[in-house]
mmCIF file of C-alpha atoms and ligand atoms in Angstrom:
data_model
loop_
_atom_site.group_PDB
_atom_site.id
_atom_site.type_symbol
_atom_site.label_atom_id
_atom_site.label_comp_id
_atom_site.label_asym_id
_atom_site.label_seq_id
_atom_site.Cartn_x
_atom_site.Cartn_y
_atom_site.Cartn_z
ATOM 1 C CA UNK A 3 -18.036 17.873 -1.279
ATOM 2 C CA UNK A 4 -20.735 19.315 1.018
ATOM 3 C CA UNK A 5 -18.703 20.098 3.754
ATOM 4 C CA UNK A 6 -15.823 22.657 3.887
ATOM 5 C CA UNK A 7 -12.647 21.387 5.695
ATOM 6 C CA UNK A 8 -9.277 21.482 6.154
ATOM 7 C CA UNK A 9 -6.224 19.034 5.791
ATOM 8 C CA UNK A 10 -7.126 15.477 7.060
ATOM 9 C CA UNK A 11 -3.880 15.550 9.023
ATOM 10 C CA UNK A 12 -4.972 19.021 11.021
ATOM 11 C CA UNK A 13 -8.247 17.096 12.238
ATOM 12 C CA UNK A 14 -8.662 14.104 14.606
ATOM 13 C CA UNK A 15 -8.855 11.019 12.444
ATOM 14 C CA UNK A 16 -12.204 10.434 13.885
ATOM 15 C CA UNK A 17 -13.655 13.321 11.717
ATOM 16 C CA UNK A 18 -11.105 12.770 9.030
ATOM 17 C CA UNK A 19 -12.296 8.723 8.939
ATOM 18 C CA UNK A 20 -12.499 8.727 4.884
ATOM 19 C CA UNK A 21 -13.718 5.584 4.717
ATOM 20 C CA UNK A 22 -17.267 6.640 5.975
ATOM 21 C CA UNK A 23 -17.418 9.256 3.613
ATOM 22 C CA UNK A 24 -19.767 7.682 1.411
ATOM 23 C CA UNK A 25 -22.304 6.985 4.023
ATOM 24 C CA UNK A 26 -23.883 9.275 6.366
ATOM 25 C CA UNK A 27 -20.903 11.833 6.161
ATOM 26 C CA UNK A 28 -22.803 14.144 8.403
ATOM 27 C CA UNK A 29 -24.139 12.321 10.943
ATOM 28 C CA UNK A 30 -20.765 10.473 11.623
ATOM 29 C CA UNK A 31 -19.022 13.639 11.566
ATOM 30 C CA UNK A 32 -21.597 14.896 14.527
ATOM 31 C CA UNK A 33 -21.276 11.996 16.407
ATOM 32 C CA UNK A 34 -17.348 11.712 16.045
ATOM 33 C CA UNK A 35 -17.024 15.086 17.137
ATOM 34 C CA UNK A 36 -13.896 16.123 18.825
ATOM 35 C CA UNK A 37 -13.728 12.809 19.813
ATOM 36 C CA UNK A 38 -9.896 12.053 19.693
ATOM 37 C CA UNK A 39 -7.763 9.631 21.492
ATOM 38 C CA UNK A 40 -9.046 10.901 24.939
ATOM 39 C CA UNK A 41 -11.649 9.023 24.456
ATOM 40 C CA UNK A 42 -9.967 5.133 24.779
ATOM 41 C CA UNK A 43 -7.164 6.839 26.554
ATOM 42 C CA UNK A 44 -9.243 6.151 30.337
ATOM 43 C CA UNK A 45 -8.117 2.683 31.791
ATOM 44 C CA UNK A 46 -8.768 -0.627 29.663
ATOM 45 C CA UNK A 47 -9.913 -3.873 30.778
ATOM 46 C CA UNK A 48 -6.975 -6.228 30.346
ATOM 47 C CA UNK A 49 -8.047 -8.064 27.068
ATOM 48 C CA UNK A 50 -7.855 -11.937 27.124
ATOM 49 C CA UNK A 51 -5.240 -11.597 24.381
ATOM 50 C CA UNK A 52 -2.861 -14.896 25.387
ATOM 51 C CA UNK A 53 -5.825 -17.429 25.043
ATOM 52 C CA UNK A 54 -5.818 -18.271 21.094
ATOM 53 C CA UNK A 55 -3.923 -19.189 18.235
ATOM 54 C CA UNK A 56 -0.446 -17.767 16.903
ATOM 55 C CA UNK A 57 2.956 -17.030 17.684
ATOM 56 C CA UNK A 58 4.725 -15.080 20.202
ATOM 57 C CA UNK A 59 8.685 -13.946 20.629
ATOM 58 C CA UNK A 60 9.480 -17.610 21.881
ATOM 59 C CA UNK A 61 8.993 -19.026 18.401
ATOM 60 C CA UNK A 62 9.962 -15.937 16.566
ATOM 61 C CA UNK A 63 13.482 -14.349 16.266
ATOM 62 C CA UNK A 64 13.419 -10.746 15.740
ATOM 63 C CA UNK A 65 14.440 -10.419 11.880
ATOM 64 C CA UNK A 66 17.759 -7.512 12.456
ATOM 65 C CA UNK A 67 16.930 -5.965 8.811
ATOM 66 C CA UNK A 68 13.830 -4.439 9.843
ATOM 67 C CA UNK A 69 14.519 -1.506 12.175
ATOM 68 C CA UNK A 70 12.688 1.960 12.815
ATOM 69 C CA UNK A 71 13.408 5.208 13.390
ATOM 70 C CA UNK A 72 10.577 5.952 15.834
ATOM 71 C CA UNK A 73 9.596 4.620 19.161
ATOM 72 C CA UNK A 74 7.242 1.531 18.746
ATOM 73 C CA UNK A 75 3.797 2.502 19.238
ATOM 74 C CA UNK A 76 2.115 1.921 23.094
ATOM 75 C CA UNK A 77 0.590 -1.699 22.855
ATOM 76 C CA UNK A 78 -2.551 -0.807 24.671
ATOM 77 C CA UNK A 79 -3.105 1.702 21.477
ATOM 78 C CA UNK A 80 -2.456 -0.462 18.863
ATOM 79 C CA UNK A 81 -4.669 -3.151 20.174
ATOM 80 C CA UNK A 82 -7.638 -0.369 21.441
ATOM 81 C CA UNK A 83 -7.649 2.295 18.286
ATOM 82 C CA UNK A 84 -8.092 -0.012 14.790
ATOM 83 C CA UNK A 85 -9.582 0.174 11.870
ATOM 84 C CA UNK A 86 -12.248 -2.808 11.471
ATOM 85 C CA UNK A 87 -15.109 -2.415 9.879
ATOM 86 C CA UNK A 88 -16.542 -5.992 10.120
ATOM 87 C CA UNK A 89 -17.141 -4.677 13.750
ATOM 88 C CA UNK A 90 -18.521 -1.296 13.377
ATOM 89 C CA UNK A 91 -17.246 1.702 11.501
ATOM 90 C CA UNK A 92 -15.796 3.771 14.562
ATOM 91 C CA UNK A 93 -12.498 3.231 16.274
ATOM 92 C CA UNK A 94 -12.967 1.708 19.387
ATOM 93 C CA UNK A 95 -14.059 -1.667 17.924
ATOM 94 C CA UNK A 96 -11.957 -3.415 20.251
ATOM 95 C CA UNK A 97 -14.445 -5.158 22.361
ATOM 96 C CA UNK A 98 -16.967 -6.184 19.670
ATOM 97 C CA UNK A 99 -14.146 -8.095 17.891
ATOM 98 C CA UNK A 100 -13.394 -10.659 20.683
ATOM 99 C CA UNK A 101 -16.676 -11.917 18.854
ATOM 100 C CA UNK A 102 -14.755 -13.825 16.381
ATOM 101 C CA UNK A 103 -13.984 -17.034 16.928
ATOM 102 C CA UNK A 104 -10.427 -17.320 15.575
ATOM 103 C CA UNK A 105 -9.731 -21.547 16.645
ATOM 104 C CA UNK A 106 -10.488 -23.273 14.679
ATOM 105 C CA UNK A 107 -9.653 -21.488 11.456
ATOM 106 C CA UNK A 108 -9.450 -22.230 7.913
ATOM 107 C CA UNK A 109 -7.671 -21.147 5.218
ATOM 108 C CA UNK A 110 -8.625 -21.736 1.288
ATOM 109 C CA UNK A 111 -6.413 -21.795 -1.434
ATOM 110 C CA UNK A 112 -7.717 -21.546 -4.618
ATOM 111 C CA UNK A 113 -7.571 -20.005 -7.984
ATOM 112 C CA UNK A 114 -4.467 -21.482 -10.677
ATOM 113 C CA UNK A 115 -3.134 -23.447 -7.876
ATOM 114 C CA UNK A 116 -1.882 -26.650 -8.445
ATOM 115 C CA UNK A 117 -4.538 -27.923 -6.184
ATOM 116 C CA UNK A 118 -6.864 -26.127 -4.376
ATOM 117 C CA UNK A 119 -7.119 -26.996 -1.128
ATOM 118 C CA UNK A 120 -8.206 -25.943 3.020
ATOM 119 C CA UNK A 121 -5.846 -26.257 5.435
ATOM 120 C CA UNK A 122 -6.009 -24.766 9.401
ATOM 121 C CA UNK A 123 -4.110 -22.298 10.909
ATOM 122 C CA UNK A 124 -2.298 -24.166 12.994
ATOM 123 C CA UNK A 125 -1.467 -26.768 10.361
ATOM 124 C CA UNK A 126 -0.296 -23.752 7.837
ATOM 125 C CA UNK A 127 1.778 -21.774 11.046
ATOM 126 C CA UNK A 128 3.684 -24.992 11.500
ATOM 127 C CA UNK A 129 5.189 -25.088 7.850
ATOM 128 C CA UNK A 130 5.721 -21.577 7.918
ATOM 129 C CA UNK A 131 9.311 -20.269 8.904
ATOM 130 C CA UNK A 132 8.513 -17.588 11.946
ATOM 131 C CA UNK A 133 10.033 -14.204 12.876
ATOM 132 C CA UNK A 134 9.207 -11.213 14.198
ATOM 133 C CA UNK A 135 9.821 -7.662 12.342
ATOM 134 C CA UNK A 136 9.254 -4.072 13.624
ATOM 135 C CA UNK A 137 7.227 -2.606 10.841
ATOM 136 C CA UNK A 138 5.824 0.838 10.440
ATOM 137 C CA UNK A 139 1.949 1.316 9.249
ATOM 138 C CA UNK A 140 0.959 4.064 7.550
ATOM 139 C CA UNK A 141 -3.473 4.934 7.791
ATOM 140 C CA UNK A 142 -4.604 6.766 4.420
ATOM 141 C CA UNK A 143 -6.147 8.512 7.611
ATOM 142 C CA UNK A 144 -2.867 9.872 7.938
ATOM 143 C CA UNK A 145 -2.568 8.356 11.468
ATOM 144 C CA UNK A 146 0.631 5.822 11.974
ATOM 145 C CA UNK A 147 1.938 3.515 14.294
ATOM 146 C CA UNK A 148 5.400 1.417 14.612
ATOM 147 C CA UNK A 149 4.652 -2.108 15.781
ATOM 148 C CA UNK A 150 6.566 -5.354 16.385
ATOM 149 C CA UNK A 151 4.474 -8.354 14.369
ATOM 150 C CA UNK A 152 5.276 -11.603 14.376
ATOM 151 C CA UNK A 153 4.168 -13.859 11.432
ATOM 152 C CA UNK A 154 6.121 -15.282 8.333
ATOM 153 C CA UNK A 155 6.693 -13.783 4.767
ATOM 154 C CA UNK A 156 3.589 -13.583 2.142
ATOM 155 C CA UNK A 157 6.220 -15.196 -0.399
ATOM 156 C CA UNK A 158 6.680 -18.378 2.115
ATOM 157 C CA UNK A 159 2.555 -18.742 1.755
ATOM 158 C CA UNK A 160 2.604 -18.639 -1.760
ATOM 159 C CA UNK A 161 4.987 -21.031 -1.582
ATOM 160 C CA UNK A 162 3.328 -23.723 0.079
ATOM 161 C CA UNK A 163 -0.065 -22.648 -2.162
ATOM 162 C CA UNK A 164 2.284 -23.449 -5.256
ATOM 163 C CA UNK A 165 0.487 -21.204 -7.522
ATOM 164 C CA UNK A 166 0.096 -22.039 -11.615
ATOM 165 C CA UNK A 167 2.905 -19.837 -13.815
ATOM 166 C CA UNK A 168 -0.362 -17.715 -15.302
ATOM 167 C CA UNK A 169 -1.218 -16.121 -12.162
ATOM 168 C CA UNK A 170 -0.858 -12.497 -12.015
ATOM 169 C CA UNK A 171 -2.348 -11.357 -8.842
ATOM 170 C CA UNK A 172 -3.173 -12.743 -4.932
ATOM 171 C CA UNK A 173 -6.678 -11.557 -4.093
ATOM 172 C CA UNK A 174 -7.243 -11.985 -0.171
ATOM 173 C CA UNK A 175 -10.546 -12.538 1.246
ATOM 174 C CA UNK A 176 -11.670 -11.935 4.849
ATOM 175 C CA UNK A 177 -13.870 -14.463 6.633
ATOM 176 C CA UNK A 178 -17.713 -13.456 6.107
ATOM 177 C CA UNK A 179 -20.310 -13.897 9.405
ATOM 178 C CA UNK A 180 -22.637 -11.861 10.124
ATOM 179 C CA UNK A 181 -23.481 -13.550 12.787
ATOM 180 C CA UNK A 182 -19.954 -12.529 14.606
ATOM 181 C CA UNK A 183 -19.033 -9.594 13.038
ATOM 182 C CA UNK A 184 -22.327 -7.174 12.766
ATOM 183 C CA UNK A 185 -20.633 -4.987 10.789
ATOM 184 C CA UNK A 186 -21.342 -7.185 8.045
ATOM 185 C CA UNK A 187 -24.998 -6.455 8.925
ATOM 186 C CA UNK A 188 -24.572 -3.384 6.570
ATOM 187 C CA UNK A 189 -25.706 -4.669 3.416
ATOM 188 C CA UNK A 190 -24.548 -1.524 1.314
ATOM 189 C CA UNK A 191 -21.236 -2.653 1.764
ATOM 190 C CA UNK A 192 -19.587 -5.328 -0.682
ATOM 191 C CA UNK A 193 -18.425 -7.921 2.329
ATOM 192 C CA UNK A 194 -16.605 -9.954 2.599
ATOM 193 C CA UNK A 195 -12.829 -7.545 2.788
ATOM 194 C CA UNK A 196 -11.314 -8.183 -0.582
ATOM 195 C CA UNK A 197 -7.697 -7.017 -1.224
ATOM 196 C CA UNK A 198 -4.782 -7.773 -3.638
ATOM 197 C CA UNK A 199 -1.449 -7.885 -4.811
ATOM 198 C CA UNK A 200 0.508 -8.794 -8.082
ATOM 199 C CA UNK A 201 2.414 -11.902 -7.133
ATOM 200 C CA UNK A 202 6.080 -9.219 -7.738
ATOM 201 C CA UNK A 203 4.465 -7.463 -4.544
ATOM 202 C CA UNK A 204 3.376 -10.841 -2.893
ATOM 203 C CA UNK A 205 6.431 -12.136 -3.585
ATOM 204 C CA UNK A 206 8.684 -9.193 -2.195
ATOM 205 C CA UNK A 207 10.232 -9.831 1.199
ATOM 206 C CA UNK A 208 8.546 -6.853 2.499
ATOM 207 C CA UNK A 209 5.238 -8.655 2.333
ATOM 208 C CA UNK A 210 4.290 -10.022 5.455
ATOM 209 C CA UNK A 211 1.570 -12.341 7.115
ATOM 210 C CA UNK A 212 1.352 -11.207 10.648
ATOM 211 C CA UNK A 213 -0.185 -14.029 13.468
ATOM 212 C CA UNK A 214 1.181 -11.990 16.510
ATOM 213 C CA UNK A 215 1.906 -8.701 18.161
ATOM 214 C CA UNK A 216 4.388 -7.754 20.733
ATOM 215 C CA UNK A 217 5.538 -10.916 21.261
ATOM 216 C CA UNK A 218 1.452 -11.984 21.895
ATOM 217 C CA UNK A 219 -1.266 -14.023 19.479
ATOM 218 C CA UNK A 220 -3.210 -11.558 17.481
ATOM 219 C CA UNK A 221 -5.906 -9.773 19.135
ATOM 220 C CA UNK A 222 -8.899 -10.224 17.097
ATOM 221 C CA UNK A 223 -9.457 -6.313 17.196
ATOM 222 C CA UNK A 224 -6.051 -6.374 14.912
ATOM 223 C CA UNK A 225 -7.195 -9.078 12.358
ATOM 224 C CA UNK A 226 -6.357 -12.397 14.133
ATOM 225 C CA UNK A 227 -5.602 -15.246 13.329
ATOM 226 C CA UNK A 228 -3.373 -13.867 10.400
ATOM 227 C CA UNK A 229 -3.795 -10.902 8.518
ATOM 228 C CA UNK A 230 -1.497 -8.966 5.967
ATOM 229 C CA UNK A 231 1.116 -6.107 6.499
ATOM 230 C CA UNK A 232 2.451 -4.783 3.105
ATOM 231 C CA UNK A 233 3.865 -0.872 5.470
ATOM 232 C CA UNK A 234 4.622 0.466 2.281
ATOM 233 C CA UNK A 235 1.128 0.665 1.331
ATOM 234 C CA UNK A 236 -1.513 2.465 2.626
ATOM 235 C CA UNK A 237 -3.290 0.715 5.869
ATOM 236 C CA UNK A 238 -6.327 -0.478 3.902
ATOM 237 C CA UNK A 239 -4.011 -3.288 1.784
ATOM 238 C CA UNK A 240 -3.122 -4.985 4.631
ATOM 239 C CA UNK A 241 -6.607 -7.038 4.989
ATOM 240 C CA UNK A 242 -7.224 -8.740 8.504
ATOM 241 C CA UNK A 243 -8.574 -11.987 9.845
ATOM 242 C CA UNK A 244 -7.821 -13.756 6.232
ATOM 243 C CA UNK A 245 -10.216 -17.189 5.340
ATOM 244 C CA UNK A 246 -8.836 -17.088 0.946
ATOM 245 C CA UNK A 247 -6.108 -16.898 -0.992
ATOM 246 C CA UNK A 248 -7.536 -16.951 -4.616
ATOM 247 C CA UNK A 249 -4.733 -16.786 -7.467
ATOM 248 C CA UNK A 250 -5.745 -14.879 -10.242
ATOM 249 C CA UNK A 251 -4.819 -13.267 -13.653
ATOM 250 C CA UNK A 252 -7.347 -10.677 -13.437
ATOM 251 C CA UNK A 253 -7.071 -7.380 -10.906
ATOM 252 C CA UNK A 254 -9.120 -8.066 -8.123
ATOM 253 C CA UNK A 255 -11.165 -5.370 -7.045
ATOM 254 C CA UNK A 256 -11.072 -4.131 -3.575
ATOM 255 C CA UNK A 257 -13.198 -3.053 -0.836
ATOM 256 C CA UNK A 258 -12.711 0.157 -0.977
ATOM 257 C CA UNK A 259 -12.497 0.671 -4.617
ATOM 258 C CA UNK A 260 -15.236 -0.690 -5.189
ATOM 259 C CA UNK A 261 -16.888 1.604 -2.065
ATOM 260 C CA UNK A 262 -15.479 4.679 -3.481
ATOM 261 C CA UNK A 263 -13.363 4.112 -6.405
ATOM 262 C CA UNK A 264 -12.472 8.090 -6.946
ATOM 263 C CA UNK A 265 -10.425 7.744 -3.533
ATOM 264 C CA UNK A 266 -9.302 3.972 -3.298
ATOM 265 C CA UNK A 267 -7.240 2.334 -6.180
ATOM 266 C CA UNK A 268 -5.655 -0.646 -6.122
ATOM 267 C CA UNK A 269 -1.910 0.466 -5.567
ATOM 268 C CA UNK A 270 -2.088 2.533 -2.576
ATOM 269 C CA UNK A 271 1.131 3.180 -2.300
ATOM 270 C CA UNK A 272 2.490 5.953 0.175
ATOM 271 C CA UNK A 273 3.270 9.267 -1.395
ATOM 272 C CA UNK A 274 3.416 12.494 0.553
ATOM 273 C CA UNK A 275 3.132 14.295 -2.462
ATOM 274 C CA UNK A 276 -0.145 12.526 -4.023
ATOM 275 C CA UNK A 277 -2.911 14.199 -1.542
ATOM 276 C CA UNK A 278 -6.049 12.413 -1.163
ATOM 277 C CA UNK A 279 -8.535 13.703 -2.812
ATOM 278 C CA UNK A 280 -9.922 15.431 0.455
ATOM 279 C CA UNK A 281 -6.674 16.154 2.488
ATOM 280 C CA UNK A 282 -2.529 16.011 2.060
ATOM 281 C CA UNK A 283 -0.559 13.399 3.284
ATOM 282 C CA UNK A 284 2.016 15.260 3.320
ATOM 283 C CA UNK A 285 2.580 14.553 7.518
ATOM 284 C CA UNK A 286 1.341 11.617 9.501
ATOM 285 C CA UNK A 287 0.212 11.507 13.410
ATOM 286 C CA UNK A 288 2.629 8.688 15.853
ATOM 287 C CA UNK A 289 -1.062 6.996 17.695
ATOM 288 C CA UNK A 290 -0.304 8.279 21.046
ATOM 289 C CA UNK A 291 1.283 11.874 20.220
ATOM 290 C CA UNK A 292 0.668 14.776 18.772
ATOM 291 C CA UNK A 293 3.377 15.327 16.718
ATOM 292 C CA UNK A 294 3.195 15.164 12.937
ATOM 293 C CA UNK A 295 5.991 13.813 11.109
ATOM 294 C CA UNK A 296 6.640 14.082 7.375
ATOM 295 C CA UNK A 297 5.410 11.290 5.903
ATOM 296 C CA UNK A 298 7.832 9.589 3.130
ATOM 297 C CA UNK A 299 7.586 7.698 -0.592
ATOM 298 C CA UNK A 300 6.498 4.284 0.047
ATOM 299 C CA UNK A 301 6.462 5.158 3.959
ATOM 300 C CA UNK A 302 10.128 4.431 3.874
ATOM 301 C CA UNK A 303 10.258 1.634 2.210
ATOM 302 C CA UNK A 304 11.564 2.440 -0.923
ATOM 303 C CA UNK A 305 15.198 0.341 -0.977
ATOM 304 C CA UNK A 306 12.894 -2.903 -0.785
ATOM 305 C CA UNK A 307 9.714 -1.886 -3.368
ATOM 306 C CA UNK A 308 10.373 0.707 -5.374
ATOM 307 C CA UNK A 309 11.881 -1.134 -8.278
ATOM 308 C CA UNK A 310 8.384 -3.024 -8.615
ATOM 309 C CA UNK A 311 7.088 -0.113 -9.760
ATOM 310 C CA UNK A 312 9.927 0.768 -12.584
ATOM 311 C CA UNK A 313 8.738 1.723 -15.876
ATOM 312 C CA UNK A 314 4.733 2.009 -14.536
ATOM 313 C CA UNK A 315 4.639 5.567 -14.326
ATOM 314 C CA UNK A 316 1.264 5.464 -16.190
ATOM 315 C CA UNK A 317 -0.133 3.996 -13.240
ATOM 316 C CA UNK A 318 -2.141 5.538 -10.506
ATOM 317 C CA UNK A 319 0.726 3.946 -8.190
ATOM 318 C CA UNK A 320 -0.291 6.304 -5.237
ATOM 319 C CA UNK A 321 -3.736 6.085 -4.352
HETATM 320 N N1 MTE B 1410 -10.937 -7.082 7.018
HETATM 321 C C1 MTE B 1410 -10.532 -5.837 7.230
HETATM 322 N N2 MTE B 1410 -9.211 -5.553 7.154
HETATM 323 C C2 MTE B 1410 -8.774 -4.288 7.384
HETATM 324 C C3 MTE B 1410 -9.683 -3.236 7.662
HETATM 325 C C4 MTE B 1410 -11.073 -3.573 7.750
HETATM 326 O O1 MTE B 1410 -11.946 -2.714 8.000
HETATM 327 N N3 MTE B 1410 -11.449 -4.869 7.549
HETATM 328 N N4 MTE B 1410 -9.218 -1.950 7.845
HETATM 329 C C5 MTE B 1410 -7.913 -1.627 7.225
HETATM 330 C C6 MTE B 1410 -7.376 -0.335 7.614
HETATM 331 S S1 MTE B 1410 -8.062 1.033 6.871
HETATM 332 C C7 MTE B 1410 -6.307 -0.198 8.471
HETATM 333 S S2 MTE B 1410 -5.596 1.297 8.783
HETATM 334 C C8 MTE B 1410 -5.771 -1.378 9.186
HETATM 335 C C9 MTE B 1410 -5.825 -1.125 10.682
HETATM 336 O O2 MTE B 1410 -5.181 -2.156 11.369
HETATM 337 P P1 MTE B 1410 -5.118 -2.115 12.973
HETATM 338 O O3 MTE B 1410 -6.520 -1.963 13.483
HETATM 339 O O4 MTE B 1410 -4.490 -3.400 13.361
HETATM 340 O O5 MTE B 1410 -4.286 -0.909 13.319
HETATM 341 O O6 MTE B 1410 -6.487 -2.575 8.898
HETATM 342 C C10 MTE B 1410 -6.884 -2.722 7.549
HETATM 343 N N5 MTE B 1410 -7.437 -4.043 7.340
HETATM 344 MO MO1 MO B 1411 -6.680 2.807 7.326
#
């Protein structure tokens, strides 16, 4: 590593950003800066956030077995500091995303399904039982937030995809246009977003397809119309503004292991004790403080996924 630094969690996450690291490390790190939060903090255009598809706290009962033990994060930060690359690599994407046209939207199921099949949003967020659950997130950034989605469980989707016995895995694709998303411009990366899951973690009630935040449709900025949140995994497994569901036996490959395999595997569970390669994650930074907090196994999660994991300590389960 050319450049000399210390912990990830001691800098602001715009020069720890790990996920440029690969490309132009210096010349992002000079123009991030010192650039922290003061830097969206100034006032925000209100965002045309109620137009759009998806569910609010109307339709969706807050689900009582998800609490927190933090404050929930400022809305204005969660939907003005994200991680998005289709839109550009830095944090303050926000704008740039209202480019993506999220109605109408289509979803494709395919893979050892019974049938494969495309079905819209709407159509799929009508057969799809609705709640809301205040769920942590956890950036392999070592940045954090506590946010109230709304959405339905991953296990009710596969459901309704009624997946063949022999699949293994749910790979999940994010849409791919150019056109909207310039990010996508930037042909050394492999677009379109590709994550996964074996169908025990796609299956676990802690897997969750989130349409809304804070009682509000998805902003596009936060991966609207539907994107995943599996907290007990680093931020980069919960892919945003998802267009396929492809059933598998083989491991997909991700994004970001296939951008920089040595750093991004395909568990990515949380694990203060497994450092990243370049800083500890030992702690974790609340968006909007300054406080770090110690950052726990599976980001707290363990009572509900830990037991996947039984008897796979072979695996690179934490990065
Ligand atoms: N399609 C897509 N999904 C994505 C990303 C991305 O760049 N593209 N970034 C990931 C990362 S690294 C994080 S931390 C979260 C950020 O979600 P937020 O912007 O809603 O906080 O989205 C994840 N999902
Ligand atoms: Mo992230």
């Amino acid at each position: 590593m050319p450049i000399r630094r210390r912990h990830g969690w001691e800098l602001p996450e715009s020069a720890a950003t790990p996920e440029h690291v690969f490309l132009n490390r210096r010349s992002l790190l000079k123009a991030a800066g010192f650039v922290g939060l003061a830097s969206i903090a100034g006032p925000m255009a209100a965002m045309a956030q109620d137009a759009g598809t998806g569910t609010g706290t109307a339709s969706a009962p807050r689900n009582p077995e998800f609490t927190l033990d933090r404050p929930l994060t400022d809305e204005q930060l969660v939907t003005t500091y994200n991680n998005f690359y289709e839109f550009g690599s830095q944090k303050n994407i926000w704008r740039q995303a209202q480019n993506l046209k999220v109605s109408p939207w289509t979803v494709r199921f395919d893979g050892l399904v019974e049938q494969e099949r495309e079905v819209g949003f709407d159509e799929l967020l009508k057969a799809m039982p609705v709640e809301e659950r205040l769920y942590r997130h956890r950036c392999v950034e070592a940045w954090a937030m506590a946010v109230p989605w709304s959405g339905f469980p991953l296990r009710s989707l596969v459901e309704f995809a009624r997946p063949l016995g022999s699949a293994k895995y749910l790979r999940m694709e994010t849409f791919l246009d150019p056109d909207q998303a310039r990010g996508q411009r930037q042909f050394w990366y492999p677009w379109p977003y590709v994550e996964g899951l074996t169908m025990a973690e796609a299956t676990n009630e802690l897997a969750f397809i989130a349409t809304g935040l804070y009682g509000k449709p998805m902003p596009p900025q936060n991966g609207a119309p539907l994107r995943l949140a599996v907290p007990w995994k680093y931020g980069f497994k919960s892919v945003k503004s998802l267009a396929r569901f492809t059933f598998t036996e083989e491991r997909p490959v991700s994004f970001w292991e296939t951008v920089g395999p040595g750093e991004y595997g395909f568990w990515a569970n949380v694990n203060p004790d497994v450092p990243h390669p370049r800083w500890s994650q030992a702690q974790e930074r609340m968006l909007g403080t300054d406080e770090m907090l110690a950052t726990r196994i599976y980001n707290g999660y363990g009572e509900w996924v830990a037991g996947l994991y039984a008897g796979m300590e072979g695996e690179a389960l934490f990065m």
